[in-house]
C-alpha cells in the first residue's frame, strides 16, 4: 500500500522557465537577435514556422506572473537571462535597460518571498557570436565568462543561486550535430568542439563569478544528465550504452565534475577529431569547485548495438533529422523505451529520475542536488467552465516526486525541485504545439489559467506532503 510522504521542511518547491521560451519583446530595449531568433525565422526549422517574437509576453507581464507564482505557493523560480538583451553584441559593456528588466524581476520575486535562481545560458547565443564561429570557437567561452561577470556584478547583491550553462548536451549536439536546434549546423566534429567550449565556458564563468559574487552565493550547472539503458545484457549492448553515456554525460560531467574526459570517449570519436582543441590547463579550468548540481530529467534513453539487434521501433525524440546528435555512435540503435508516453512521445519512467539522482549523489556526495527540470507535455484544453483538467500531468509529477523522495530517503542530498514549466511556452522546434506548463496560456489573449496540476502542486509546496495517490479534487489554491 503506498502511503503519503513528507518532504524536508526546507525543501525548495519551485518552477522553471527560460528566456527565449517566455519573454517575447525580442526587439525592445536594445536586445539584438540570438541564434534562436535567426533559427525560428528560417522557414522550415520550427513547427508551423512559429517563433518567440511574442512568446508569452513575460517581458511585459512579469509582475502578474510573479504574483501568480506567489499565489501558487512557489518558494523558488528558475529563469534564464537573454544574453543579447544584456550584451547585444556578446562583447563589451552591459546595456542598462536590459539589466534593469532582470533587476525588476528579481526584486519582484524577493518581495513575494520567492527565491530567484538565475541561469546564465539557456541556448540563446547572441547571433554576433555565432557569426564569429559560435560554440565550436574557443573565443565564445571567454566571451561567456565576461558576460557572467557583468551579470554577477549587476545582480550579485540580490541573487544567491547561480547556474552557468543549462543542458550543454542540447546546445552542443542538437545545435551543431543533428541541427534540430539553433544554430542548425550538422557538423559532428564541430559539435565536439562545442561541447568542450561549453565545459570551458562553465569553468571560466564560475571563476569569474567567484571574483564578483558575495561568499554566500551558490554556483551550479544543470546537466542533461540522461539515463542511458541497454536493451539487453549482451556485451555489445553494454558497450553501446557506455558509448552513448560518454556522449550524453561523461563528455560534460567528466571535465566539469571529475577533472578529466572519459578515456574511451577519445577512442570512440577518433574518426572525427583528435581533440587537439583541448589545451593545456583546460581541464583544471573546467573543473571548478561548485556548491550544487542541477539535474534535468524527462525520460530514459534505450540503446542497443546495431549488430546485436534487429531493427525495432526507433526513437525519434530528437526531432526529425537525418543527422545524428550522437557523433561517433553510428553503430548504435536507439529504441523507444516501453510504457506510456507523454505528448512528446517520451516514455514515462520515474525510476530513471531515482537512478539519475543516486548516480550523481555517489559521484559527488559533497554537492547539493536539485532537480532543475522535470515535467510533461499534454494536449491540455481549456474547458467551458474555465478549468484545465490534466490528471496525466498530476500523475507524472506525483510519480517523479515519489522517486525524488525515495532518493532522499536513501541518502541523496536533494534540496529542491523545479517543475518544468511554470507556464506553457515556446517549445523550441515544436513551437507552441506542445504544452509543458502547470499554468495554461491562451496564446491569442495571453490569459493565464492554472491547470489542476498547478493547484495540486501548490498544495505540495504549502504542506510538503505528497499524498499516496495522484488525485486532486480541489478547484482553488489554499
Ligand atoms: C529541456 O530539454 C529544456 O531545458 C527545456 O527548455 C525544454 O522546454 C524542455 O526540456 C522540454 O523539452 O530524446 O530520446 O534522447 C530537454 C531535452 C529531452 C533531451 C529528453 C534528452 C532524452 C530522451 N531532453 N531527451 S531522447
Short mmCIF file of C-alpha atoms and ligand atoms in Angstrom, two decimals:
data_model
loop_
_atom_site.label_atom_id
_atom_site.label_comp_id
_atom_site.label_asym_id
_atom_site.label_seq_id
_atom_site.Cartn_x
_atom_site.Cartn_y
_atom_site.Cartn_z
CA UNK A 1 0.00 0.00 0.00
CA UNK A 2 1.55 3.37 -0.94
CA UNK A 3 1.50 5.89 1.87
CA UNK A 4 1.69 9.63 1.89
CA UNK A 5 5.21 11.06 2.09
CA UNK A 6 6.64 14.13 3.77
CA UNK A 7 9.48 16.21 2.29
CA UNK A 8 12.04 18.03 4.44
CA UNK A 9 10.66 21.36 5.73
CA UNK A 10 13.24 23.45 3.85
CA UNK A 11 12.74 21.59 0.55
CA UNK A 12 12.59 24.15 -2.23
CA UNK A 13 9.39 23.82 -4.28
CA UNK A 14 9.96 25.69 -7.49
CA UNK A 15 9.16 26.07 -11.16
CA UNK A 16 11.37 26.85 -14.13
CA UNK A 17 11.30 28.71 -17.46
CA UNK A 18 13.84 30.08 -19.92
CA UNK A 19 14.21 33.49 -21.53
CA UNK A 20 13.57 32.79 -25.20
CA UNK A 21 10.66 30.49 -24.39
CA UNK A 22 8.69 33.10 -22.45
CA UNK A 23 9.91 36.69 -22.76
CA UNK A 24 8.94 37.93 -26.21
CA UNK A 25 9.87 41.62 -26.68
CA UNK A 26 12.74 40.50 -28.87
CA UNK A 27 13.47 43.94 -30.31
CA UNK A 28 12.95 46.03 -27.19
CA UNK A 29 15.39 47.97 -25.05
CA UNK A 30 18.39 47.24 -27.20
CA UNK A 31 18.09 43.47 -27.46
CA UNK A 32 19.60 42.01 -30.64
CA UNK A 33 18.87 38.63 -32.28
CA UNK A 34 20.11 35.43 -30.71
CA UNK A 35 20.64 32.23 -32.66
CA UNK A 36 17.07 31.24 -31.75
CA UNK A 37 15.62 34.37 -33.36
CA UNK A 38 17.54 33.61 -36.53
CA UNK A 39 16.67 29.91 -36.48
CA UNK A 40 12.97 30.35 -35.76
CA UNK A 41 12.70 32.94 -38.55
CA UNK A 42 14.25 30.50 -41.01
CA UNK A 43 11.35 28.72 -42.79
CA UNK A 44 11.04 25.02 -42.03
CA UNK A 45 13.03 24.96 -38.80
CA UNK A 46 10.22 25.25 -36.23
CA UNK A 47 6.78 23.61 -36.38
CA UNK A 48 4.32 25.90 -38.20
CA UNK A 49 7.22 28.37 -38.58
CA UNK A 50 6.46 29.77 -35.15
CA UNK A 51 8.91 31.95 -33.23
CA UNK A 52 9.49 33.62 -29.87
CA UNK A 53 8.77 37.20 -31.00
CA UNK A 54 5.88 37.44 -28.55
CA UNK A 55 6.12 34.09 -26.73
CA UNK A 56 4.03 34.54 -23.57
CA UNK A 57 4.91 38.23 -23.32
CA UNK A 58 6.55 37.71 -19.94
CA UNK A 59 8.78 40.75 -20.53
CA UNK A 60 5.70 42.94 -20.09
CA UNK A 61 3.71 40.69 -17.77
CA UNK A 62 6.40 39.68 -15.28
CA UNK A 63 4.67 41.45 -12.38
CA UNK A 64 1.45 39.50 -12.85
CA UNK A 65 3.43 36.33 -13.43
CA UNK A 66 5.30 36.72 -10.16
CA UNK A 67 2.04 37.38 -8.32
CA UNK A 68 0.68 34.21 -9.91
CA UNK A 69 3.73 32.25 -8.70
CA UNK A 70 3.19 33.55 -5.19
CA UNK A 71 -0.45 32.51 -5.44
CA UNK A 72 0.79 29.01 -6.25
CA UNK A 73 2.94 28.96 -3.08
CA UNK A 74 6.19 28.65 -5.04
CA UNK A 75 9.32 29.14 -2.95
CA UNK A 76 11.78 29.40 -5.85
CA UNK A 77 11.74 30.40 -9.50
CA UNK A 78 14.38 29.36 -12.00
CA UNK A 79 14.67 31.62 -15.05
CA UNK A 80 17.36 32.40 -17.59
CA UNK A 81 18.85 35.63 -18.84
CA UNK A 82 18.79 36.54 -22.52
CA UNK A 83 22.46 37.22 -23.24
CA UNK A 84 21.75 39.51 -26.22
CA UNK A 85 19.41 41.63 -24.07
CA UNK A 86 22.24 42.37 -21.68
CA UNK A 87 25.22 42.39 -24.04
CA UNK A 88 23.79 42.81 -27.56
CA UNK A 89 26.98 42.03 -29.45
CA UNK A 90 28.17 39.41 -26.98
CA UNK A 91 31.01 41.74 -26.05
CA UNK A 92 31.68 44.94 -24.18
CA UNK A 93 29.72 46.81 -21.56
CA UNK A 94 26.23 45.79 -20.44
CA UNK A 95 23.11 47.55 -21.66
CA UNK A 96 21.43 49.05 -18.61
CA UNK A 97 17.87 48.72 -19.91
CA UNK A 98 18.42 45.01 -20.42
CA UNK A 99 19.88 44.52 -16.97
CA UNK A 100 17.09 46.57 -15.43
CA UNK A 101 14.49 44.08 -16.57
CA UNK A 102 16.19 41.30 -14.62
CA UNK A 103 16.71 43.60 -11.64
CA UNK A 104 13.00 44.41 -11.57
CA UNK A 105 12.08 40.74 -11.98
CA UNK A 106 14.37 39.69 -9.14
CA UNK A 107 13.12 42.45 -6.84
CA UNK A 108 9.54 41.44 -7.55
CA UNK A 109 10.35 37.82 -6.70
CA UNK A 110 12.10 38.79 -3.48
CA UNK A 111 9.18 40.99 -2.45
CA UNK A 112 6.92 37.96 -2.81
CA UNK A 113 9.29 35.73 -0.83
CA UNK A 114 10.30 33.70 -3.89
CA UNK A 115 13.97 32.80 -4.28
CA UNK A 116 15.41 33.67 -7.69
CA UNK A 117 17.60 31.01 -9.31
CA UNK A 118 19.36 32.51 -12.31
CA UNK A 119 20.62 30.53 -15.31
CA UNK A 120 23.11 32.43 -17.46
CA UNK A 121 22.72 30.38 -20.62
CA UNK A 122 19.67 28.53 -21.88
CA UNK A 123 20.67 28.20 -25.55
CA UNK A 124 20.19 31.74 -26.87
CA UNK A 125 23.68 32.72 -28.02
CA UNK A 126 23.94 36.28 -29.41
CA UNK A 127 23.86 35.92 -33.20
CA UNK A 128 27.01 38.03 -33.49
CA UNK A 129 28.94 35.40 -31.59
CA UNK A 130 27.57 32.65 -33.81
CA UNK A 131 28.65 34.71 -36.83
CA UNK A 132 32.14 34.67 -35.33
CA UNK A 133 32.03 30.86 -35.15
CA UNK A 134 29.76 30.11 -32.17
CA UNK A 135 30.47 27.42 -29.60
CA UNK A 136 32.91 25.50 -31.81
CA UNK A 137 35.19 28.55 -31.36
CA UNK A 138 37.17 28.83 -28.14
CA UNK A 139 36.65 32.59 -28.04
CA UNK A 140 32.97 32.06 -27.21
CA UNK A 141 33.92 30.57 -23.83
CA UNK A 142 35.92 33.73 -22.96
CA UNK A 143 33.00 35.90 -24.04
CA UNK A 144 30.71 33.87 -21.79
CA UNK A 145 32.95 34.41 -18.76
CA UNK A 146 32.89 38.15 -19.37
CA UNK A 147 29.09 38.10 -19.64
CA UNK A 148 28.89 36.08 -16.40
CA UNK A 149 30.97 38.68 -14.59
CA UNK A 150 28.73 41.51 -15.85
CA UNK A 151 25.65 39.72 -14.54
CA UNK A 152 27.36 38.83 -11.27
CA UNK A 153 28.29 42.46 -10.69
CA UNK A 154 24.81 43.67 -11.53
CA UNK A 155 22.73 41.12 -9.60
CA UNK A 156 25.10 39.53 -7.09
CA UNK A 157 23.68 41.65 -4.30
CA UNK A 158 20.24 40.05 -4.69
CA UNK A 159 20.58 36.65 -6.39
CA UNK A 160 22.15 33.83 -4.38
CA UNK A 161 21.50 30.89 -6.72
CA UNK A 162 23.51 30.94 -9.93
CA UNK A 163 23.62 28.41 -12.72
CA UNK A 164 26.01 28.66 -15.63
CA UNK A 165 25.02 26.54 -18.64
CA UNK A 166 21.70 24.70 -18.95
CA UNK A 167 21.92 21.33 -20.70
CA UNK A 168 25.13 21.70 -22.65
CA UNK A 169 24.22 18.46 -24.46
CA UNK A 170 21.34 20.15 -26.29
CA UNK A 171 23.41 23.25 -27.07
CA UNK A 172 26.29 21.21 -28.50
CA UNK A 173 24.67 18.22 -30.16
CA UNK A 174 21.18 19.37 -31.13
CA UNK A 175 22.64 22.72 -32.17
CA UNK A 176 25.74 21.63 -34.09
CA UNK A 177 25.31 17.92 -34.94
CA UNK A 178 21.68 16.98 -35.61
CA UNK A 179 20.78 20.61 -36.28
CA UNK A 180 17.23 20.42 -34.92
CA UNK A 181 18.07 23.30 -32.59
CA UNK A 182 19.73 26.63 -33.33
CA UNK A 183 22.06 27.35 -35.00
CA UNK A 184 21.05 24.28 -37.01
CA UNK A 185 24.50 23.16 -38.07
CA UNK A 186 25.17 19.50 -38.93
CA UNK A 187 28.89 19.08 -38.31
CA UNK A 188 29.66 16.28 -35.80
CA UNK A 189 33.30 17.32 -35.35
CA UNK A 190 32.27 20.91 -34.64
CA UNK A 191 29.72 19.67 -32.09
CA UNK A 192 32.51 18.01 -30.08
CA UNK A 193 34.45 21.26 -30.10
CA UNK A 194 31.26 23.00 -28.98
CA UNK A 195 30.91 20.55 -26.08
CA UNK A 196 34.43 21.29 -24.89
CA UNK A 197 33.97 25.03 -25.15
CA UNK A 198 30.71 24.82 -23.21
CA UNK A 199 32.61 22.99 -20.44
CA UNK A 200 35.29 25.65 -20.56
CA UNK A 201 32.62 28.35 -20.54
CA UNK A 202 31.13 26.85 -17.40
CA UNK A 203 34.52 26.74 -15.68
CA UNK A 204 35.66 30.22 -16.72
CA UNK A 205 32.28 31.71 -15.80
CA UNK A 206 32.40 30.01 -12.41
CA UNK A 207 35.84 31.53 -11.72
CA UNK A 208 34.66 34.92 -12.94
CA UNK A 209 31.56 34.78 -10.74
CA UNK A 210 33.68 33.89 -7.69
CA UNK A 211 35.51 37.15 -8.21
CA UNK A 212 32.36 39.26 -8.07
CA UNK A 213 29.75 37.37 -6.03
CA UNK A 214 29.43 37.51 -2.25
CA UNK A 215 30.63 34.38 -0.44
CA UNK A 216 27.08 33.23 0.32
CA UNK A 217 26.27 32.73 -3.37
CA UNK A 218 25.91 29.16 -4.62
CA UNK A 219 27.06 28.24 -8.13
CA UNK A 220 25.78 25.24 -10.06
CA UNK A 221 25.36 23.91 -13.53
CA UNK A 222 22.44 21.97 -14.98
CA UNK A 223 23.30 18.89 -16.95
CA UNK A 224 21.00 16.98 -19.25
CA UNK A 225 22.25 14.03 -17.33
CA UNK A 226 20.46 11.45 -19.43
CA UNK A 227 19.71 7.98 -18.18
CA UNK A 228 21.02 5.51 -20.73
CA UNK A 229 19.81 1.94 -20.58
CA UNK A 230 20.92 -1.08 -22.58
CA UNK A 231 18.27 -3.16 -24.35
CA UNK A 232 19.78 -6.48 -23.19
CA UNK A 233 22.73 -7.57 -21.09
CA UNK A 234 24.57 -8.67 -24.23
CA UNK A 235 28.12 -7.19 -24.00
CA UNK A 236 27.65 -5.45 -27.36
CA UNK A 237 24.61 -3.62 -25.97
CA UNK A 238 26.50 -2.76 -22.80
CA UNK A 239 29.20 -1.25 -24.99
CA UNK A 240 26.60 0.78 -26.90
CA UNK A 241 25.31 2.04 -23.56
CA UNK A 242 28.82 3.03 -22.47
CA UNK A 243 29.44 4.92 -25.71
CA UNK A 244 26.18 6.83 -25.53
CA UNK A 245 26.64 7.50 -21.82
CA UNK A 246 30.00 9.12 -22.63
CA UNK A 247 28.38 11.31 -25.28
CA UNK A 248 25.39 12.22 -23.14
CA UNK A 249 27.01 12.58 -19.74
CA UNK A 250 30.72 11.83 -19.44
CA UNK A 251 31.68 14.42 -22.04
CA UNK A 252 30.29 17.04 -19.61
CA UNK A 253 30.48 15.65 -16.08
CA UNK A 254 33.97 14.26 -16.78
CA UNK A 255 35.79 17.58 -17.13
CA UNK A 256 33.43 19.63 -15.01
CA UNK A 257 32.87 17.33 -12.02
CA UNK A 258 35.81 14.92 -12.21
CA UNK A 259 38.59 16.84 -13.95
CA UNK A 260 39.05 14.55 -16.98
CA UNK A 261 37.29 13.34 -20.09
CA UNK A 262 36.48 9.61 -20.07
CA UNK A 263 39.44 8.00 -21.86
CA UNK A 264 37.19 5.86 -24.07
CA UNK A 265 35.48 8.98 -25.43
CA UNK A 266 38.70 9.80 -27.30
CA UNK A 267 38.90 6.37 -28.91
CA UNK A 268 35.16 6.28 -29.68
CA UNK A 269 35.39 9.58 -31.58
CA UNK A 270 38.88 9.14 -33.06
CA UNK A 271 37.43 9.07 -36.58
CA UNK A 272 36.04 12.59 -36.13
CA UNK A 273 38.62 14.55 -34.17
CA UNK A 274 41.94 14.26 -32.37
CA UNK A 275 40.69 16.55 -29.56
CA UNK A 276 43.65 18.90 -30.06
CA UNK A 277 41.30 21.76 -29.17
CA UNK A 278 41.67 20.68 -25.52
CA UNK A 279 44.60 22.88 -24.49
CA UNK A 280 46.97 22.57 -21.55
CA UNK A 281 45.25 23.78 -18.42
CA UNK A 282 41.73 23.44 -19.85
CA UNK A 283 40.74 20.54 -17.64
CA UNK A 284 41.72 22.42 -14.50
CA UNK A 285 39.83 25.46 -15.82
CA UNK A 286 36.69 23.34 -16.38
CA UNK A 287 36.92 21.58 -13.02
CA UNK A 288 35.92 24.39 -10.68
CA UNK A 289 34.52 23.91 -7.22
CA UNK A 290 30.73 24.29 -7.25
CA UNK A 291 28.16 24.04 -4.48
CA UNK A 292 25.32 22.44 -6.34
CA UNK A 293 24.40 20.32 -9.33
CA UNK A 294 21.15 20.65 -11.23
CA UNK A 295 19.68 17.56 -12.87
CA UNK A 296 17.06 17.78 -15.59
CA UNK A 297 15.10 14.64 -16.29
CA UNK A 298 12.23 13.71 -18.57
CA UNK A 299 12.68 10.18 -19.92
CA UNK A 300 15.30 7.44 -20.25
CA UNK A 301 17.22 6.55 -23.43
CA UNK A 302 17.27 2.90 -24.53
CA UNK A 303 20.06 1.66 -26.79
CA UNK A 304 21.50 -1.45 -28.35
CA UNK A 305 24.35 -2.28 -30.69
CA UNK A 306 23.21 -2.37 -34.30
CA UNK A 307 24.99 -5.70 -34.74
CA UNK A 308 23.17 -7.37 -31.85
CA UNK A 309 19.54 -6.46 -32.51
CA UNK A 310 17.15 -6.44 -35.42
CA UNK A 311 15.71 -3.02 -36.15
CA UNK A 312 12.82 -2.37 -33.76
CA UNK A 313 10.76 0.77 -33.17
CA UNK A 314 13.23 3.62 -33.33
CA UNK A 315 13.02 6.62 -31.04
CA UNK A 316 12.51 9.91 -32.87
CA UNK A 317 12.61 12.08 -29.78
CA UNK A 318 15.29 14.38 -31.03
CA UNK A 319 13.20 15.71 -33.87
CA UNK A 320 13.41 14.67 -37.47
CA UNK A 321 16.88 14.97 -38.95
CA UNK A 322 18.95 12.58 -40.96
CA UNK A 323 21.90 13.79 -38.91
CA UNK A 324 22.56 12.16 -35.56
CA UNK A 325 23.09 14.09 -32.33
CA UNK A 326 25.47 11.30 -31.23
CA UNK A 327 28.80 11.84 -33.01
CA UNK A 328 30.72 8.62 -33.47
CA UNK A 329 27.82 6.37 -32.43
CA UNK A 330 26.54 5.40 -35.87
CA UNK A 331 26.56 1.74 -34.89
CA UNK A 332 24.06 2.29 -32.05
CA UNK A 333 20.30 1.79 -32.38
CA UNK A 334 18.00 4.00 -30.28
CA UNK A 335 14.80 2.25 -29.18
CA UNK A 336 11.51 3.55 -27.92
CA UNK A 337 11.51 2.64 -24.19
CA UNK A 338 8.49 0.61 -23.06
CA UNK A 339 5.49 2.13 -21.33
CA UNK A 340 3.11 5.02 -21.72
CA UNK A 341 4.29 8.25 -23.29
CA UNK A 342 3.64 11.92 -22.82
CA UNK A 343 2.59 14.11 -25.74
CA UNK A 344 6.27 14.41 -26.72
CA UNK A 345 6.39 10.66 -27.32
CA UNK A 346 8.70 10.39 -24.29
CA UNK A 347 8.24 7.25 -22.19
CA UNK A 348 7.22 7.85 -18.57
CA UNK A 349 9.65 6.22 -16.16
CA UNK A 350 10.14 7.79 -12.70
CA UNK A 351 12.72 5.14 -11.77
CA UNK A 352 15.04 6.89 -14.23
CA UNK A 353 14.97 10.00 -12.04
CA UNK A 354 15.83 7.91 -9.00
CA UNK A 355 18.73 6.27 -10.86
CA UNK A 356 20.00 9.61 -12.06
CA UNK A 357 19.95 11.22 -8.62
CA UNK A 358 21.64 8.27 -6.94
CA UNK A 359 24.33 8.12 -9.65
CA UNK A 360 25.36 11.76 -9.16
CA UNK A 361 24.92 11.57 -5.42
CA UNK A 362 27.51 8.76 -5.38
CA UNK A 363 29.79 10.53 -7.84
CA UNK A 364 29.81 13.81 -5.88
CA UNK A 365 28.39 13.27 -2.37
CA UNK A 366 29.64 16.76 -1.45
CA UNK A 367 27.24 18.56 -3.83
CA UNK A 368 23.73 19.70 -3.09
CA UNK A 369 21.45 18.29 -5.75
CA UNK A 370 18.46 19.99 -7.32
CA UNK A 371 16.04 18.64 -9.86
CA UNK A 372 16.21 21.74 -12.06
CA UNK A 373 13.67 20.46 -14.61
CA UNK A 374 11.05 17.74 -14.69
CA UNK A 375 7.63 17.77 -16.27
CA UNK A 376 5.44 16.61 -19.12
CA UNK A 377 3.64 17.89 -22.20
CA UNK A 378 -0.03 17.03 -22.64
CA UNK A 379 -2.73 18.13 -25.02
CA UNK A 380 -4.47 20.39 -22.49
CA UNK A 381 -7.81 22.03 -23.18
CA UNK A 382 -9.44 24.99 -21.54
CA UNK A 383 -12.91 23.71 -20.56
CA UNK A 384 -16.04 25.83 -20.84
CA UNK A 385 -16.12 26.10 -17.04
CA UNK A 386 -12.72 27.84 -17.24
CA UNK A 387 -10.74 24.92 -15.83
CA UNK A 388 -7.97 22.80 -17.28
CA UNK A 389 -8.04 19.20 -16.11
CA UNK A 390 -4.71 17.46 -16.55
CA UNK A 391 -4.76 14.30 -14.43
CA UNK A 392 -1.94 12.81 -16.55
CA UNK A 393 0.39 15.63 -15.57
CA UNK A 394 -0.55 15.24 -11.89
CA UNK A 395 0.24 11.53 -12.16
CA UNK A 396 3.56 12.30 -13.88
CA UNK A 397 4.61 14.80 -11.22
CA UNK A 398 3.39 12.55 -8.43
CA UNK A 399 5.40 9.57 -9.70
CA UNK A 400 8.57 11.60 -10.19
CA UNK A 401 8.28 13.35 -6.82
CA UNK A 402 7.92 9.95 -5.20
CA UNK A 403 11.17 8.95 -6.92
CA UNK A 404 12.85 12.09 -5.54
CA UNK A 405 11.60 11.28 -2.07
CA UNK A 406 12.91 7.73 -2.34
CA UNK A 407 16.33 9.04 -3.37
CA UNK A 408 16.38 11.38 -0.36
CA UNK A 409 15.35 8.52 1.92
CA UNK A 410 18.28 6.54 0.51
CA UNK A 411 20.71 9.31 1.39
CA UNK A 412 20.85 11.68 -1.61
CA UNK A 413 21.14 15.36 -0.69
CA UNK A 414 18.31 16.65 -2.88
CA UNK A 415 17.39 20.18 -1.78
CA UNK A 416 14.73 21.16 -4.24
CA UNK A 417 12.65 20.54 -7.34
CA UNK A 418 11.75 22.89 -10.16
CA UNK A 419 8.77 21.85 -12.20
CA UNK A 420 9.17 22.37 -15.96
CA UNK A 421 7.46 24.57 -16.70
CA UNK A 422 5.71 27.32 -14.81
CA UNK A 423 3.54 28.01 -17.84
CA UNK A 424 3.01 26.89 -21.42
CA UNK A 425 5.59 28.41 -23.71
CA UNK A 426 7.62 28.23 -26.93
CA UNK A 427 8.76 24.61 -27.01
CA UNK A 428 11.78 25.10 -29.28
CA UNK A 429 11.49 23.16 -32.56
CA UNK A 430 7.89 22.22 -31.65
CA UNK A 431 6.79 25.85 -31.42
CA UNK A 432 3.63 26.33 -29.36
CA UNK A 433 2.24 22.90 -30.22
CA UNK A 434 3.50 21.25 -27.00
CA UNK A 435 2.27 22.46 -23.62
CA UNK A 436 4.56 21.78 -20.64
CA UNK A 437 3.01 24.38 -18.32
CA UNK A 438 1.45 23.94 -14.91
CA UNK A 439 -0.35 27.11 -15.95
CA UNK A 440 -2.29 27.17 -19.23
CA UNK A 441 -1.70 30.07 -21.59
CA UNK A 442 -4.35 31.07 -24.10
CA UNK A 443 -1.95 32.47 -26.69
CA UNK A 444 -4.27 34.88 -28.54
CA UNK A 445 -5.23 36.67 -25.30
CA UNK A 446 -2.20 35.71 -23.17
CA UNK A 447 -4.62 34.76 -20.39
CA UNK A 448 -3.05 32.53 -17.74
CA UNK A 449 -5.14 29.77 -16.12
CA UNK A 450 -3.60 27.46 -13.52
CA UNK A 451 -4.25 23.87 -14.56
CA UNK A 452 -5.40 21.32 -11.97
CA UNK A 453 -1.74 20.23 -11.77
CA UNK A 454 -0.72 23.74 -10.71
CA UNK A 455 -3.28 23.70 -7.90
CA UNK A 456 -2.17 20.21 -6.91
CA UNK A 457 1.48 21.31 -6.91
CA UNK A 458 0.66 24.43 -4.89
CA UNK A 459 -0.71 22.16 -2.19
CA UNK A 460 2.54 20.14 -2.16
CA UNK A 461 4.51 23.39 -1.85
CA UNK A 462 2.26 24.55 1.00
CA UNK A 463 2.31 21.34 3.03
CA UNK A 464 5.44 19.46 1.94
CA UNK A 465 3.19 16.40 1.75
CA UNK A 466 2.88 14.03 -1.16
CA UNK A 467 -0.33 12.02 -0.95
CA UNK A 468 -0.39 8.28 -1.60
CA UNK A 469 -2.39 8.65 -4.79
CA UNK A 470 -2.21 11.29 -7.53
CA UNK A 471 -5.71 12.61 -7.09
CA UNK A 472 -6.95 16.17 -6.98
CA UNK A 473 -10.48 17.27 -6.33
CA UNK A 474 -9.95 20.87 -5.33
CA UNK A 475 -10.52 23.78 -7.64
CA UNK A 476 -8.74 26.57 -5.81
CA UNK A 477 -5.38 27.10 -4.15
CA UNK A 478 -5.14 27.18 -0.40
C1 LIG B 1 14.57 20.65 -21.75
O1 LIG B 1 15.30 19.95 -22.69
C2 LIG B 1 14.84 22.10 -21.92
O2 LIG B 1 15.81 22.57 -21.00
C3 LIG B 1 13.63 22.98 -21.91
O3 LIG B 1 13.95 24.24 -22.38
C4 LIG B 1 12.55 22.33 -22.71
O4 LIG B 1 11.43 23.16 -22.87
C5 LIG B 1 12.17 21.05 -22.01
O5 LIG B 1 13.27 20.24 -21.82
C6 LIG B 1 11.13 20.24 -22.73
O6 LIG B 1 11.59 19.77 -23.95
O7 LIG B 1 15.45 12.46 -26.75
O8 LIG B 1 15.41 10.05 -26.62
O9 LIG B 1 17.40 11.22 -26.06
C7 LIG B 1 15.14 18.57 -22.61
C8 LIG B 1 15.81 17.86 -23.74
C9 LIG B 1 14.73 15.74 -23.51
C10 LIG B 1 16.98 15.91 -24.32
C11 LIG B 1 14.91 14.30 -23.25
C12 LIG B 1 17.18 14.47 -24.00
C13 LIG B 1 16.20 12.37 -23.68
C14 LIG B 1 15.41 11.38 -24.44
N1 LIG B 1 15.98 16.47 -23.44
N2 LIG B 1 15.92 13.75 -24.08
S1 LIG B 1 15.95 11.26 -26.07
#
